[in-house]
CSV table of C-alpha atoms in Angstrom, one decimal:
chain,number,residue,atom,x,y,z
Z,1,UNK,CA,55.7,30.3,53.1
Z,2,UNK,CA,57.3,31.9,55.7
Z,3,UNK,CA,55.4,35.3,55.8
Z,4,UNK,CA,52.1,33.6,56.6
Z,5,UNK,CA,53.6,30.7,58.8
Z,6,UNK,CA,54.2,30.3,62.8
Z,7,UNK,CA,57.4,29.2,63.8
Z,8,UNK,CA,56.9,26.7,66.7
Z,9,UNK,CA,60.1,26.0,69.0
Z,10,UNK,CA,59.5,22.8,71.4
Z,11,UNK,CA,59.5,23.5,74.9
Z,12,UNK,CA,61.9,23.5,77.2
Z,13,UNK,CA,64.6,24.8,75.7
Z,14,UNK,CA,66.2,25.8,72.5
Z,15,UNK,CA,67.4,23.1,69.9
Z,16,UNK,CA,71.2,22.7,69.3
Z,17,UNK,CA,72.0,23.5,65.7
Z,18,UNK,CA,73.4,20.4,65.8
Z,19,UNK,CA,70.2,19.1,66.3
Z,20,UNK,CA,68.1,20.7,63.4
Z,21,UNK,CA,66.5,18.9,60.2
Z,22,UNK,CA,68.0,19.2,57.4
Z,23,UNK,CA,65.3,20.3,56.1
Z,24,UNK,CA,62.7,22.9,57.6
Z,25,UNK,CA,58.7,21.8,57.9
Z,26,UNK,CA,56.1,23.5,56.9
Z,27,UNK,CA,52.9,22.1,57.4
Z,28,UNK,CA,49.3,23.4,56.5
Z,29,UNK,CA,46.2,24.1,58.8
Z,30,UNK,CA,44.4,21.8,56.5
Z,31,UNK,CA,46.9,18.8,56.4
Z,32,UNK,CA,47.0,19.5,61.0
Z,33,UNK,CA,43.2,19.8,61.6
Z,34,UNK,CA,43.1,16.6,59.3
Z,35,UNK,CA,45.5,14.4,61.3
Z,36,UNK,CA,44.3,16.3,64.7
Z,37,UNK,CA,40.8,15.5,64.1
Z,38,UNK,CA,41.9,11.4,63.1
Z,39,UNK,CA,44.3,11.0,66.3
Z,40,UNK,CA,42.0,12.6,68.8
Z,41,UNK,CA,38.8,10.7,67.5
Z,42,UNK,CA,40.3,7.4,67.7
Z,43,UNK,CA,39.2,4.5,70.9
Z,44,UNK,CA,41.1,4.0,73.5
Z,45,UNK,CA,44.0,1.7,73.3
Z,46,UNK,CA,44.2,2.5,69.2
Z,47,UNK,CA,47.3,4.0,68.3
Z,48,UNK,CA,46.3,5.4,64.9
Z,49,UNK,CA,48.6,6.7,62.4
Z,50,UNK,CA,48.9,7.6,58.8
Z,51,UNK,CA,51.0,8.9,56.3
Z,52,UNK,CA,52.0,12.6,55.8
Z,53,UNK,CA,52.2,14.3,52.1
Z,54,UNK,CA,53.6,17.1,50.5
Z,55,UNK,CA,56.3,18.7,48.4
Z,56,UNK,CA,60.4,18.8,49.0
Z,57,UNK,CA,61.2,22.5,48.2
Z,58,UNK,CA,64.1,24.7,47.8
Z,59,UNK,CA,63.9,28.5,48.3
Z,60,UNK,CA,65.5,29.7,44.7
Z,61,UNK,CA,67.2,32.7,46.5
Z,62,UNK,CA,69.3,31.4,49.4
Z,63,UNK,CA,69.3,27.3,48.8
Z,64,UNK,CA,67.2,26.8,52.0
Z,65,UNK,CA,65.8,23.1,51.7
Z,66,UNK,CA,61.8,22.7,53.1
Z,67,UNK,CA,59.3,20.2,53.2
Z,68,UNK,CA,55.5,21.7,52.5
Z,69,UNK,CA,53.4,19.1,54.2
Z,70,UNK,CA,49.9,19.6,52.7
Z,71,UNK,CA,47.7,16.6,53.3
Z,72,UNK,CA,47.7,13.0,54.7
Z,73,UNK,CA,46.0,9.5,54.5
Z,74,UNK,CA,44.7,8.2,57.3
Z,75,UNK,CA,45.1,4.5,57.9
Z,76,UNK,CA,42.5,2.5,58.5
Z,77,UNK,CA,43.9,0.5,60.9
Z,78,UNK,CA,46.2,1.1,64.0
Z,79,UNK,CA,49.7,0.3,64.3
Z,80,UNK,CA,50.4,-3.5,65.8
Z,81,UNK,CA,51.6,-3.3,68.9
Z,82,UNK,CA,51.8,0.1,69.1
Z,83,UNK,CA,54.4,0.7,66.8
Z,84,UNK,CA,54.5,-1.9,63.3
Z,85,UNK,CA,52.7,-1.2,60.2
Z,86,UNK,CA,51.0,-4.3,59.6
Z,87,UNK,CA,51.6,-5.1,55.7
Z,88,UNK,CA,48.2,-5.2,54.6
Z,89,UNK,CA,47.8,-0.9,56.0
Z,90,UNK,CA,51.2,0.1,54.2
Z,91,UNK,CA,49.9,-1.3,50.7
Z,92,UNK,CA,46.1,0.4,51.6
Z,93,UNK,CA,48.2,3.7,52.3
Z,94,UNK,CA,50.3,3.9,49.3
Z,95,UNK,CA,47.2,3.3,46.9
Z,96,UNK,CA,45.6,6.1,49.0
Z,97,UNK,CA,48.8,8.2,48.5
Z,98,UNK,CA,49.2,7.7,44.5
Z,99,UNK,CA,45.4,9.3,44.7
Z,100,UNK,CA,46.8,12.5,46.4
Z,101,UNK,CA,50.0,12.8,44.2
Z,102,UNK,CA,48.9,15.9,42.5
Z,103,UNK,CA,49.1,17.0,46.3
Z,104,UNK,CA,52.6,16.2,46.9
Z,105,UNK,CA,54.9,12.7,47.6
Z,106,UNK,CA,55.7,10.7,51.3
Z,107,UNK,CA,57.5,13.0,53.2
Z,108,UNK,CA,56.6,11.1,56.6
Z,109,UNK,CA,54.2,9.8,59.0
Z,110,UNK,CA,52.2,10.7,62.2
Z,111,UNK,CA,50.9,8.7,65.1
Z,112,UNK,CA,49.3,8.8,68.6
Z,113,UNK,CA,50.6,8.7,72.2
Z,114,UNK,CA,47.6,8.0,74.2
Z,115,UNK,CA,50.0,9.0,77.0
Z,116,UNK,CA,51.4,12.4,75.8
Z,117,UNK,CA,54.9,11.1,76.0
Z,118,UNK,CA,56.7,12.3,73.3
Z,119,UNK,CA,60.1,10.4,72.8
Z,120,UNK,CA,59.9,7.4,69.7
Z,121,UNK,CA,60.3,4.0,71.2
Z,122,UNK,CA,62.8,1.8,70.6
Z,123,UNK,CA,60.5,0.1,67.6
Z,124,UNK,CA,58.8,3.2,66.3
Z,125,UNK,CA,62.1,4.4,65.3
Z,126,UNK,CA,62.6,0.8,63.8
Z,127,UNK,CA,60.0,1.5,62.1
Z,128,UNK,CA,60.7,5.6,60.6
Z,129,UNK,CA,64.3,3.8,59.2
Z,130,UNK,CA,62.3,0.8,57.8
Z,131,UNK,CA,59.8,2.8,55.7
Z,132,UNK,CA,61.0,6.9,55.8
Z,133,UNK,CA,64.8,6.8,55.6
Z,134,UNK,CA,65.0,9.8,53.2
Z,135,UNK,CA,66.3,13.0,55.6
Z,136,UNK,CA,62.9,14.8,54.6
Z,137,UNK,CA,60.8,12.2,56.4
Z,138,UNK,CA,59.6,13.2,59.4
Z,139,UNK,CA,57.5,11.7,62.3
Z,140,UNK,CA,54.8,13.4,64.0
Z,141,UNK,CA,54.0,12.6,67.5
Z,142,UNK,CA,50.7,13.7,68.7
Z,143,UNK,CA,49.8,13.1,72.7
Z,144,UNK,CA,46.2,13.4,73.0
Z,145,UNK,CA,46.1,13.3,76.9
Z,146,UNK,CA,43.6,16.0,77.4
Z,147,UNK,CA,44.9,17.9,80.2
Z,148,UNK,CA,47.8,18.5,78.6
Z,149,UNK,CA,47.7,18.0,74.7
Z,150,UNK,CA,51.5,18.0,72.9
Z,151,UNK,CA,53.1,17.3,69.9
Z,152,UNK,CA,56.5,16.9,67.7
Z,153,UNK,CA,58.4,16.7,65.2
Z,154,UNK,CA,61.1,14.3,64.7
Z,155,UNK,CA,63.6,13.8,61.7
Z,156,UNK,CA,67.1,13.4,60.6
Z,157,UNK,CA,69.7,16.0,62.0
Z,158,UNK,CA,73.5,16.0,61.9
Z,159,UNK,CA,73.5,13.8,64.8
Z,160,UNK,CA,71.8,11.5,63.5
Z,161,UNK,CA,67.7,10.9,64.2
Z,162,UNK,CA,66.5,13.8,66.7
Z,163,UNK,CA,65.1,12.6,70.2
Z,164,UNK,CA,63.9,15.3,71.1
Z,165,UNK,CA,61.3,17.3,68.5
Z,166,UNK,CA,62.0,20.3,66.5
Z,167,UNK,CA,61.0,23.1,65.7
Z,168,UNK,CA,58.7,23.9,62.6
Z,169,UNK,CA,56.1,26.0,61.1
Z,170,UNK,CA,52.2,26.2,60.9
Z,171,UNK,CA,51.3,27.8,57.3
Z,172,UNK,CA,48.3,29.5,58.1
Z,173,UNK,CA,45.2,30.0,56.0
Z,174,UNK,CA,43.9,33.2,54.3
Z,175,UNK,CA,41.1,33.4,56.9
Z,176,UNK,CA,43.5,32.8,59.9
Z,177,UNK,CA,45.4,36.2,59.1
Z,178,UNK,CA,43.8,39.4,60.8
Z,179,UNK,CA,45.5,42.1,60.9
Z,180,UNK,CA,48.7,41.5,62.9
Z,181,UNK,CA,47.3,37.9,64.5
Z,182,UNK,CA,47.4,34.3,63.3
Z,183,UNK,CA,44.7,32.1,64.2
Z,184,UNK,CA,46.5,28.4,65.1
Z,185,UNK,CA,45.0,25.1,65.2
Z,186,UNK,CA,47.3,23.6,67.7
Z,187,UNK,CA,46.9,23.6,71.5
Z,188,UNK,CA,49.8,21.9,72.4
Z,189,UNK,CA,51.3,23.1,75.9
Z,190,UNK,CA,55.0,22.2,74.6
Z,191,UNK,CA,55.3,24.5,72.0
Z,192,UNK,CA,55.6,28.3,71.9
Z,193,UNK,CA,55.8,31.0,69.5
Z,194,UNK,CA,56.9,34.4,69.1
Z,195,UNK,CA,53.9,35.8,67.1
Z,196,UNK,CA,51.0,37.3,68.1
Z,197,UNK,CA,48.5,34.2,68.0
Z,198,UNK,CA,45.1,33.3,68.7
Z,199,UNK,CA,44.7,29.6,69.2
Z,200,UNK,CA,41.2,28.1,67.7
């Protein structure tokens, strides 16, 4: 998907190739607006999450492993104390995950940060090794503080489980291509691009 994709880098700075995923995200307007619209509708206080789908890929030419994220389940519950999955919204999720299957497996999960601080805590990174330990899971921070919306990605590197988010790619729709722009869904201030974009 790479010729109608945006490559987003994190900002500041440029991630260590030590520091990169073992496998490359690609995730589609659909799948973002969907979580986007779920973490930024959500009370104050909530810290909703849910669960990100999609396929584990491998480009048949050069080897290069990806992850297509193409839809997700919403929870309909938030996280206990702002970072478990309470029991009863894990089993909810997987029943609401085996009806998306034709759209792909669990290849990771998103949440809120009310605060737009976007480094895991100590327990929501208890919680990505408890329930994604595969090295295509990622973790999707959204910060929905509205002066200065951000997100990231975090997953397994090299090093070990990033800190800090990396970079991945925004498939874009049909519709979103014209001419030599790409309309993108995201208005997060930490990430940049080096494409000629319009942001929606």
């Amino acid at each position: 998907p790479l010729l109608r994709s945006i490559r987003w880098d994190p900002v500041p700075g440029v991630t260590p190739p030590e520091m990169e995923g073992a496998y490359d995200v690609f995730v589609m307007q659909s799948a973002l607006e969907n979580l986007l619209e779920h973490v930024w509708s959500a009370a104050d206080g909530d810290t909703p999450f849910g669960l990100l789908a999609g396929d584990i890929c491998e480009d048949p030419e050069d080897g290069t492993r990806y992850v297509q994220i193409s839809s997700v389940c919403r929870s309909r519950v938030s996280l206990v104390d702002g970072a478990s999955i309470p029991p009863e919204a894990w089993e909810a999720l997987n029943r609401d995950l085996e009806d998306l299957r034709v759209q792909g497996s669990l290849v990771g999960w998103y949440l809120r940060h009310p605060s737009g601080d976007l480094k895991l805590s100590e327990a929501e990174r208890e919680t990505h090794a408890r329930y994604f330990n595969e090295p295509w899971h990622s973790a999707l921070v959204v910060g929905t503080d509205a002066a200065q919306p951000t997100g990231g990605f975090f997953r397994r590197t090299a090093r070990g489980f990033s800190t800090v988010p990396l970079p991945f790619h925004e498939v874009v729709t049909t519709e979103s291509l014209s001419g030599g722009e790409r309309r993108s869904v995201l208005d997060w201030t930490n990430a940049e691009t080096d494409v000629e974009v319009t942001r929606s």
